[in-house]
PDB file of C-alpha atoms in Angstrom:
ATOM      1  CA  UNK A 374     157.646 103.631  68.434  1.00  0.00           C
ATOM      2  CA  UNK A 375     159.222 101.279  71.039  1.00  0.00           C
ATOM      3  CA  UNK A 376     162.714  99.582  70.579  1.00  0.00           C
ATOM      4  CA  UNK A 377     163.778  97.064  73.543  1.00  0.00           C
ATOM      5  CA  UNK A 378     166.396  94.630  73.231  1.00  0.00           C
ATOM      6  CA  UNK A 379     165.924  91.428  75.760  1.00  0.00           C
ATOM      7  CA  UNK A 380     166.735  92.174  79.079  1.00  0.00           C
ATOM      8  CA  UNK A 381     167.240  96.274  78.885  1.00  0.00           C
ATOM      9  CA  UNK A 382     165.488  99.482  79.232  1.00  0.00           C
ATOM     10  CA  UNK A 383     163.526 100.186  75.726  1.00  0.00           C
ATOM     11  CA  UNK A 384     164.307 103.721  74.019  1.00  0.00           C
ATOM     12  CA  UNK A 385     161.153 105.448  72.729  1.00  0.00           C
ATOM     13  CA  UNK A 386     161.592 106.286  69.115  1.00  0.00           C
ATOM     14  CA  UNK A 387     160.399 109.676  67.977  1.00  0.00           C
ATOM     15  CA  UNK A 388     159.561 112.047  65.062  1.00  0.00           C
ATOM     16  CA  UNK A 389     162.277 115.144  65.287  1.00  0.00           C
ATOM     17  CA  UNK A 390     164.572 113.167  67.587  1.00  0.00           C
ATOM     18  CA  UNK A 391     167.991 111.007  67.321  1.00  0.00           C
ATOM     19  CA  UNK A 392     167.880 108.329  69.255  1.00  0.00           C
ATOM     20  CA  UNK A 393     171.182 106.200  69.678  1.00  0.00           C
ATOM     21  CA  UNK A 394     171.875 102.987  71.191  1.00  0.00           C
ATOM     22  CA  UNK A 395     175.596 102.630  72.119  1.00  0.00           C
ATOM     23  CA  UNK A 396     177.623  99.720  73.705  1.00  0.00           C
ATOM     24  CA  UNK A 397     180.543  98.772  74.154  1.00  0.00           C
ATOM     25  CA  UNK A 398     179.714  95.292  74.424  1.00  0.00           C
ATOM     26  CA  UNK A 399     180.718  92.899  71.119  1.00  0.00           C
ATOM     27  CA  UNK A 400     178.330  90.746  72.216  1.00  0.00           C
ATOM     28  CA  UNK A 401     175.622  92.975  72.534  1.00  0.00           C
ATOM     29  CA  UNK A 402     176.147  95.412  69.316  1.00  0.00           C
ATOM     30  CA  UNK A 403     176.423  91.750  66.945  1.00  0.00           C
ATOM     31  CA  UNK A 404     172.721  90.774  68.335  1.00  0.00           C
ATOM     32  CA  UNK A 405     171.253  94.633  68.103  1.00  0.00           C
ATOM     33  CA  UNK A 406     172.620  94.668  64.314  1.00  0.00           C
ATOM     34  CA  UNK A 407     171.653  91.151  63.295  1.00  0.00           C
ATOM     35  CA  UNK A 408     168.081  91.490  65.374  1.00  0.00           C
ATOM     36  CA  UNK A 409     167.328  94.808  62.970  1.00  0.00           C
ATOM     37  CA  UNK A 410     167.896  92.745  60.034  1.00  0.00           C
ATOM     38  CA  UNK A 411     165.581  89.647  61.629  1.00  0.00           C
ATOM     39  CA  UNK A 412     167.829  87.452  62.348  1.00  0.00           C
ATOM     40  CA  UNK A 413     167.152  86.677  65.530  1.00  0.00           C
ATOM     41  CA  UNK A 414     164.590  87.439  67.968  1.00  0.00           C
ATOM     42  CA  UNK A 415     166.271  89.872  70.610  1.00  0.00           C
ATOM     43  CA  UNK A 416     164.406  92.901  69.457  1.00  0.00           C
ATOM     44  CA  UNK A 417     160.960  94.153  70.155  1.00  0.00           C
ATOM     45  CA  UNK A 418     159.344  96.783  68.186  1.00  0.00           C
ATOM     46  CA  UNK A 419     156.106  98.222  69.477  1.00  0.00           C
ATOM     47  CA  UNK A 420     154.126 101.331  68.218  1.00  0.00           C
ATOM     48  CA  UNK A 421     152.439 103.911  70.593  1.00  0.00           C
ATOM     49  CA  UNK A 422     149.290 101.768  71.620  1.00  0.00           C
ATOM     50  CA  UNK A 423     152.123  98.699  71.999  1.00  0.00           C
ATOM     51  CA  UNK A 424     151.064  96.577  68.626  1.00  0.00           C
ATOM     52  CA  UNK A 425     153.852  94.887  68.049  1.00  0.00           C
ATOM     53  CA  UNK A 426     156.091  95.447  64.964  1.00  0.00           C
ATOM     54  CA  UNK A 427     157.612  93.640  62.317  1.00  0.00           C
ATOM     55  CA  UNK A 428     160.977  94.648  62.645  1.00  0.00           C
ATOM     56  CA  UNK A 429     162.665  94.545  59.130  1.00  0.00           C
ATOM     57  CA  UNK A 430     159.446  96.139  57.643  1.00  0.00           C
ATOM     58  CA  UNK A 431     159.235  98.985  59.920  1.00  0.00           C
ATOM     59  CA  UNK A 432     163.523 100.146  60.458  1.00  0.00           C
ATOM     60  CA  UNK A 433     165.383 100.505  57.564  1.00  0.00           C
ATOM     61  CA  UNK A 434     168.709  99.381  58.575  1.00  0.00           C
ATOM     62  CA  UNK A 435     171.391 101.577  55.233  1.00  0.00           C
ATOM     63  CA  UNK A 436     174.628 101.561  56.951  1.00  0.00           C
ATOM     64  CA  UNK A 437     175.893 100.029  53.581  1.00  0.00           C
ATOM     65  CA  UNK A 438     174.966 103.219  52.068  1.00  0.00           C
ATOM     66  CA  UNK A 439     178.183 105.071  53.088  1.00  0.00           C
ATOM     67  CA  UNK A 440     179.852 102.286  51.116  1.00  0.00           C
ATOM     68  CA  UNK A 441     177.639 101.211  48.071  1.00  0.00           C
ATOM     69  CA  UNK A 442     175.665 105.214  47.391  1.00  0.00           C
ATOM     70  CA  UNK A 443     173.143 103.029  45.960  1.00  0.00           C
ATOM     71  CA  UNK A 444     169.903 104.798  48.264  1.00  0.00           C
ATOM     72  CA  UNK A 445     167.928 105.691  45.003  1.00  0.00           C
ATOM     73  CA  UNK A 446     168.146 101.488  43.448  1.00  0.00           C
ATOM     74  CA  UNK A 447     166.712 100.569  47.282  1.00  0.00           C
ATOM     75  CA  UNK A 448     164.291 102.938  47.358  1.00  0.00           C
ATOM     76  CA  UNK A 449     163.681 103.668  43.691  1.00  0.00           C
ATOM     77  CA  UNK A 450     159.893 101.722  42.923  1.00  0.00           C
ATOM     78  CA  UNK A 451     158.590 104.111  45.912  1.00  0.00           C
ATOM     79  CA  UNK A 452     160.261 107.471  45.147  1.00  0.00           C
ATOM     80  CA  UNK A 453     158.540 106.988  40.846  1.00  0.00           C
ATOM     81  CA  UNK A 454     155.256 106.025  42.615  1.00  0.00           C
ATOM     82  CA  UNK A 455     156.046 108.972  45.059  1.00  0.00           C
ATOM     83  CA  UNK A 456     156.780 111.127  42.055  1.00  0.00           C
ATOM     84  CA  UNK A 457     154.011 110.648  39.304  1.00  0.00           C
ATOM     85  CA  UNK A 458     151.694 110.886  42.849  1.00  0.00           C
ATOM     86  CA  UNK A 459     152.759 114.688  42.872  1.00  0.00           C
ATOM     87  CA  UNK A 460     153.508 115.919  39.167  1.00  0.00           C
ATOM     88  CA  UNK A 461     150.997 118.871  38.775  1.00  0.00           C
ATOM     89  CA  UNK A 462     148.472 118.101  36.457  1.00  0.00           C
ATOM     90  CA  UNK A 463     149.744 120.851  33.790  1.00  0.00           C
ATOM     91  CA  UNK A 464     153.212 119.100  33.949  1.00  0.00           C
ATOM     92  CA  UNK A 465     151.549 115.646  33.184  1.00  0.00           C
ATOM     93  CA  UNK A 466     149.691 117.014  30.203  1.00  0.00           C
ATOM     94  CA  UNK A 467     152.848 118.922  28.842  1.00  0.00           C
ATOM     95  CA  UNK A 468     154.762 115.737  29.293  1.00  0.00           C
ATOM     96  CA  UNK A 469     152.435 113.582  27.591  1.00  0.00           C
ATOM     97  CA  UNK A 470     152.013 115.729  24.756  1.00  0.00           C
ATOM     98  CA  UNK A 471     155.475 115.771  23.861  1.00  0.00           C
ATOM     99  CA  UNK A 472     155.902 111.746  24.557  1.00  0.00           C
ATOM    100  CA  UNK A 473     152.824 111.494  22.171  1.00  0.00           C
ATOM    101  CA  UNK A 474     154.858 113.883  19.584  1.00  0.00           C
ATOM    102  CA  UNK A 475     157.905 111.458  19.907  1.00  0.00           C
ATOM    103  CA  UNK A 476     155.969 108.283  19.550  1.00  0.00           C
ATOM    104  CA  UNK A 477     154.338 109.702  16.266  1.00  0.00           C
ATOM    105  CA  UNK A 478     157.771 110.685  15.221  1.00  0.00           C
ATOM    106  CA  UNK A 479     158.703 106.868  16.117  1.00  0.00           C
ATOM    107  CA  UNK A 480     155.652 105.801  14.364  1.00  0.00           C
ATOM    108  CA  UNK A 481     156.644 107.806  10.785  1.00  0.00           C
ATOM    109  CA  UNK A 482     160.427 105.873  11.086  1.00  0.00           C
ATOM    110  CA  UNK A 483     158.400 102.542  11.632  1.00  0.00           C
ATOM    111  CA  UNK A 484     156.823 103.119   8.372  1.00  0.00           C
ATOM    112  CA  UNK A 485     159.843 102.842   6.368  1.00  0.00           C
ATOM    113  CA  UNK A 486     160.053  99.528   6.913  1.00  0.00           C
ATOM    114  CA  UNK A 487     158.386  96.695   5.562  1.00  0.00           C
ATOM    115  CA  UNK A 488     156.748  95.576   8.568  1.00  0.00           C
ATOM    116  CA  UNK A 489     153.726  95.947   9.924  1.00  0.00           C
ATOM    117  CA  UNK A 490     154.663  97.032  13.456  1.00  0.00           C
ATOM    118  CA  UNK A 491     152.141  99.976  15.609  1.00  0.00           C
ATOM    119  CA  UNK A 492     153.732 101.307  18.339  1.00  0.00           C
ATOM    120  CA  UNK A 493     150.870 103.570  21.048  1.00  0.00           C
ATOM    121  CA  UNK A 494     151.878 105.410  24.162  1.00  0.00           C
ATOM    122  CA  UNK A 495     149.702 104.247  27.153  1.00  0.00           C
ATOM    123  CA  UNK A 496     149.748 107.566  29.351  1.00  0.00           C
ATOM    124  CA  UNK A 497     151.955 105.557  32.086  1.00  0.00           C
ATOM    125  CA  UNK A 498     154.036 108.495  34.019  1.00  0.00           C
ATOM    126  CA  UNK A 499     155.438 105.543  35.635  1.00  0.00           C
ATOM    127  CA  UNK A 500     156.643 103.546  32.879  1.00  0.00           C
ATOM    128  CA  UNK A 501     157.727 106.439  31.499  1.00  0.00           C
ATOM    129  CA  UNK A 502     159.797 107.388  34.515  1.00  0.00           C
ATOM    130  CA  UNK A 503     161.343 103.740  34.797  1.00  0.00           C
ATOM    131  CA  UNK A 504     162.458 104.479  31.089  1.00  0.00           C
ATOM    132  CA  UNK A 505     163.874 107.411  32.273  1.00  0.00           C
ATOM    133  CA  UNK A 506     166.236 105.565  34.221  1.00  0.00           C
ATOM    134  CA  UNK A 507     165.947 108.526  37.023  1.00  0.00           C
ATOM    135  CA  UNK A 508     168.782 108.137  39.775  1.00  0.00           C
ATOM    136  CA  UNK A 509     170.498 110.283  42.490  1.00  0.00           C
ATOM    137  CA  UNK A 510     172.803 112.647  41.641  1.00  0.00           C
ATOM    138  CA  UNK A 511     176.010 112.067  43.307  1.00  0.00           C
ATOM    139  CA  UNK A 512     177.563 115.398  42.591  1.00  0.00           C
ATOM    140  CA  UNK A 513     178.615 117.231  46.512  1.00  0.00           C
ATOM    141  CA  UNK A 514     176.205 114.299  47.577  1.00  0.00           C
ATOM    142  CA  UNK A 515     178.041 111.412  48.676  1.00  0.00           C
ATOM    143  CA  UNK A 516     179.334 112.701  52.359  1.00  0.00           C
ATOM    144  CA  UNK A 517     177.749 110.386  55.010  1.00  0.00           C
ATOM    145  CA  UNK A 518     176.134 113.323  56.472  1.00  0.00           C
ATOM    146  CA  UNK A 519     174.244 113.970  52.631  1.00  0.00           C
ATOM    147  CA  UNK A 520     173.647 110.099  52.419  1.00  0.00           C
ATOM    148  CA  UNK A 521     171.850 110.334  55.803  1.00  0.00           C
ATOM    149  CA  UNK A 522     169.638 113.236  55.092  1.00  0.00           C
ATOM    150  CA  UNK A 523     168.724 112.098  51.519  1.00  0.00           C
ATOM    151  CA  UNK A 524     167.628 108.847  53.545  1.00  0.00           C
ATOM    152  CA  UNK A 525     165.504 111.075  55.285  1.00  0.00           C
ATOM    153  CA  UNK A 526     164.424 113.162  53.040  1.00  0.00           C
ATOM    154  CA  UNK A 527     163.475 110.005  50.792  1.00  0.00           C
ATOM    155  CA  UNK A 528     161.511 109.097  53.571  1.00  0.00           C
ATOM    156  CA  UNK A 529     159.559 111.818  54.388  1.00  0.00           C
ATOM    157  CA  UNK A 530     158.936 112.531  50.325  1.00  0.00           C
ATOM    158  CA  UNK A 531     157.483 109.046  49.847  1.00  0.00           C
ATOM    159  CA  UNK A 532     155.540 108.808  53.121  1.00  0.00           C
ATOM    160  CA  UNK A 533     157.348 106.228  54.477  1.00  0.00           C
ATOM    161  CA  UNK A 534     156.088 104.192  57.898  1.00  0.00           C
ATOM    162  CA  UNK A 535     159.255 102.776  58.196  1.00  0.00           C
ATOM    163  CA  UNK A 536     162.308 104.183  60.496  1.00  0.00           C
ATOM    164  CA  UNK A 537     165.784 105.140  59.131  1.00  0.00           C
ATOM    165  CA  UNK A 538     168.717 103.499  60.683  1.00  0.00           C
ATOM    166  CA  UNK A 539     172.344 103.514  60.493  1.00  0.00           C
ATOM    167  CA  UNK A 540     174.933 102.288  62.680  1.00  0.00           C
ATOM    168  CA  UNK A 541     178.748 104.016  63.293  1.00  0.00           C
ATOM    169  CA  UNK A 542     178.260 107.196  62.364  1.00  0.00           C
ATOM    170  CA  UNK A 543     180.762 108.672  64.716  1.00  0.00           C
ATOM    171  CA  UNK A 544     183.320 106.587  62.164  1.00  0.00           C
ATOM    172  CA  UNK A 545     181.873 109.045  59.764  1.00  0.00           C
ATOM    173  CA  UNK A 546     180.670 112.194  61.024  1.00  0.00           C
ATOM    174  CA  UNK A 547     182.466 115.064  62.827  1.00  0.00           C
ATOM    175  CA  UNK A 548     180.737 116.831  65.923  1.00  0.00           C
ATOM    176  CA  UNK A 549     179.757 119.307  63.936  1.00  0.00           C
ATOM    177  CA  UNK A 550     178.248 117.799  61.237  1.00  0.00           C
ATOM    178  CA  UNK A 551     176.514 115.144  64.270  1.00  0.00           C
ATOM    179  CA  UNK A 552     175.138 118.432  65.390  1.00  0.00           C
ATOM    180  CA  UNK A 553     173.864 119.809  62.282  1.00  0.00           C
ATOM    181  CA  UNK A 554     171.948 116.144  61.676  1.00  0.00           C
ATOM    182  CA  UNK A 555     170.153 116.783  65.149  1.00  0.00           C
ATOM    183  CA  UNK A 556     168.967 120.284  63.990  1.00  0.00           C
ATOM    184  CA  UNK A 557     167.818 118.850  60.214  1.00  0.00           C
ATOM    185  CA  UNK A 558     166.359 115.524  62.086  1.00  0.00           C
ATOM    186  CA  UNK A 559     164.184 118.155  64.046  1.00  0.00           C
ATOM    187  CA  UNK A 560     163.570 120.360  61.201  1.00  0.00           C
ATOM    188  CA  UNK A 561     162.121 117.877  58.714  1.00  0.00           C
ATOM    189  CA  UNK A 562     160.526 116.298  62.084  1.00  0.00           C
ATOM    190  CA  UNK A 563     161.197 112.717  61.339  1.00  0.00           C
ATOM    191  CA  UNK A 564     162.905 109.508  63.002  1.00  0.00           C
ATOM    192  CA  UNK A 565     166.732 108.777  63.014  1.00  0.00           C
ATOM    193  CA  UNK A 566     167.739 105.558  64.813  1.00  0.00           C
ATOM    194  CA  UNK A 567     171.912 104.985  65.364  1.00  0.00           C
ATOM    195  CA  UNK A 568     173.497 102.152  66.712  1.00  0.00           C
ATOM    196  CA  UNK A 569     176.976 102.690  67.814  1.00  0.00           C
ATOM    197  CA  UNK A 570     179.844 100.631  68.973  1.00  0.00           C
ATOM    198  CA  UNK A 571     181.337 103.496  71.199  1.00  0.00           C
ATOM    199  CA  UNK A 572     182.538 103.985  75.190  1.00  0.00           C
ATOM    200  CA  UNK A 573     180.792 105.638  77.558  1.00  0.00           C
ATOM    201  CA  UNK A 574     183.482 108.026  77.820  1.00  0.00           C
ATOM    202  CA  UNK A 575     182.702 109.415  74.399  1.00  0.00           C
ATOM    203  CA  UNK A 576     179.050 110.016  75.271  1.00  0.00           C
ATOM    204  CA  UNK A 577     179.747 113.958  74.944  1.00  0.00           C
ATOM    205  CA  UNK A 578     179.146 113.303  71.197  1.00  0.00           C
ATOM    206  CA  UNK A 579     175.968 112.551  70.964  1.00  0.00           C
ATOM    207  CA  UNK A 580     174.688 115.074  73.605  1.00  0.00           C
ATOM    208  CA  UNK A 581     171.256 116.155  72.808  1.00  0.00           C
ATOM    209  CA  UNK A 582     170.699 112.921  71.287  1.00  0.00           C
ATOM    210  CA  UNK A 583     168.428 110.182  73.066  1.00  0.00           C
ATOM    211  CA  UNK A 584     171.042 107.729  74.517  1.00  0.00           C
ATOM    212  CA  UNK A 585     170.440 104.602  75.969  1.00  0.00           C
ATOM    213  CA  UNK A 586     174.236 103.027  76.499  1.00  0.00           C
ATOM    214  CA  UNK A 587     175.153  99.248  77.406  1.00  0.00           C
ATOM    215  CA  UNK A 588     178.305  98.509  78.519  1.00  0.00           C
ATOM    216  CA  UNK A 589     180.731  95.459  79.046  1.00  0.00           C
ATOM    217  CA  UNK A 590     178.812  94.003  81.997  1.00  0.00           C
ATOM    218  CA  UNK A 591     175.452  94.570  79.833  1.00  0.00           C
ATOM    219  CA  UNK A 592     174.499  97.221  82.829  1.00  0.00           C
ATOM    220  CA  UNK A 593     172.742 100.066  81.040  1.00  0.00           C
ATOM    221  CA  UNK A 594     172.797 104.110  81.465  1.00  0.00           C
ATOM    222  CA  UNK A 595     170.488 106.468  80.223  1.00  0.00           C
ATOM    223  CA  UNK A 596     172.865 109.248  79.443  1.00  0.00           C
TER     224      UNK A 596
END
């Protein structure tokens, strides 16, 4: 995919690659930010044969993430349909003989009771799942780093068109662990978008990254 932001060079958005936007430039990091989440219209999204994009369908803008660790509740309606999509078959007949066990267990209780009341499981994984109340364990998993590559990973798991995106990760990350999330980025072969309210001066960073940088007098550099 395509990224341009009115007036400045587009960065080409690609599978295995970081690519970062950085500025300086209040001005210019408020309008990148609000345009990902559609509120205005200084963004352009284009895929490879440049058909244009709805932005906030197609980047997934989870800065809030670092703060809320609530990725599974966003995401949680495709990861279950993402799930009962690749239970093995003998799984799904082991688990539905043992919810059918429990429902006839239910059923024996109801019939204590003066009331006529007939309870039937239905076979739906994905009810089932939702009853579950599944969610993401949070034990050694709440460092930014793990919150972006659980992103990912939640991504590429439930086939997801859609680009990940966070924004001041150099608030968050050490160099290390910025150069770690380029090798897993590559490794699962998938799309990381950052935007970054940074100086030029700090570009050393994000080397090996895809860096298109803005600064104060909105002149850009493709470091």
């Amino acid at each position: 995919m395509i990224l341009s932001y009115k007036g400045h060079k587009a960065v080409s958005i690609n599978p295995g690659k970081v690519t970062v936007i950085g500025t300086d430039n209040p001005t210019v990091f408020t309008e990148i930010l609000n345009g990902l989440q559609g509120c205005n219209d200084f963004l352009t999204l284009v895929d490879d044969s440049y058909n244009q994009l709805e932005i906030d369908k197609f980047i997934d803008l989870d800065s809030e993430q670092f703060l809320t660790y609530e990725l599974y509740e966003k995401y949680s309606k495709k990861i279950i349909s993402s799930l009962v999509k690749n239970i093995p078959f003998d799984s799904q007949s082991k688990i539905n003989n043992e919810v059918r066990k429990l429902y006839s267990t239910i059923q024996e209780a109801l019939f204590m009771t003066d009331l006529p009341i007939e309870i039937d499981y239905d076979g739906d994984l994905k009810r089932l799942l939702n009853y579950c109340h599944p969610k993401e364990s949070l034990i050694d998993k709440t460092s930014p780093y793990d919150i972006i590559v659980n992103d990912l990973k939640i991504h590429l798991e439930c086939n997801l068109k859609s680009i990940t995106c966070f924004s001041n990760v150099a608030s968050y990350l050490r160099q290390e662990d910025f150069c770690e999330l380029l090798s897993e980025v590559q490794l699962l072969n998938i799309s990381l978008l950052l935007v970054e309210f940074t100086e030029k001066s700090k570009r050393q960073f994000y080397k090996n990254a895809d860096l298109l940088f803005i600064d104060q007098d909105f002149v850009d550099w493709k470091l």
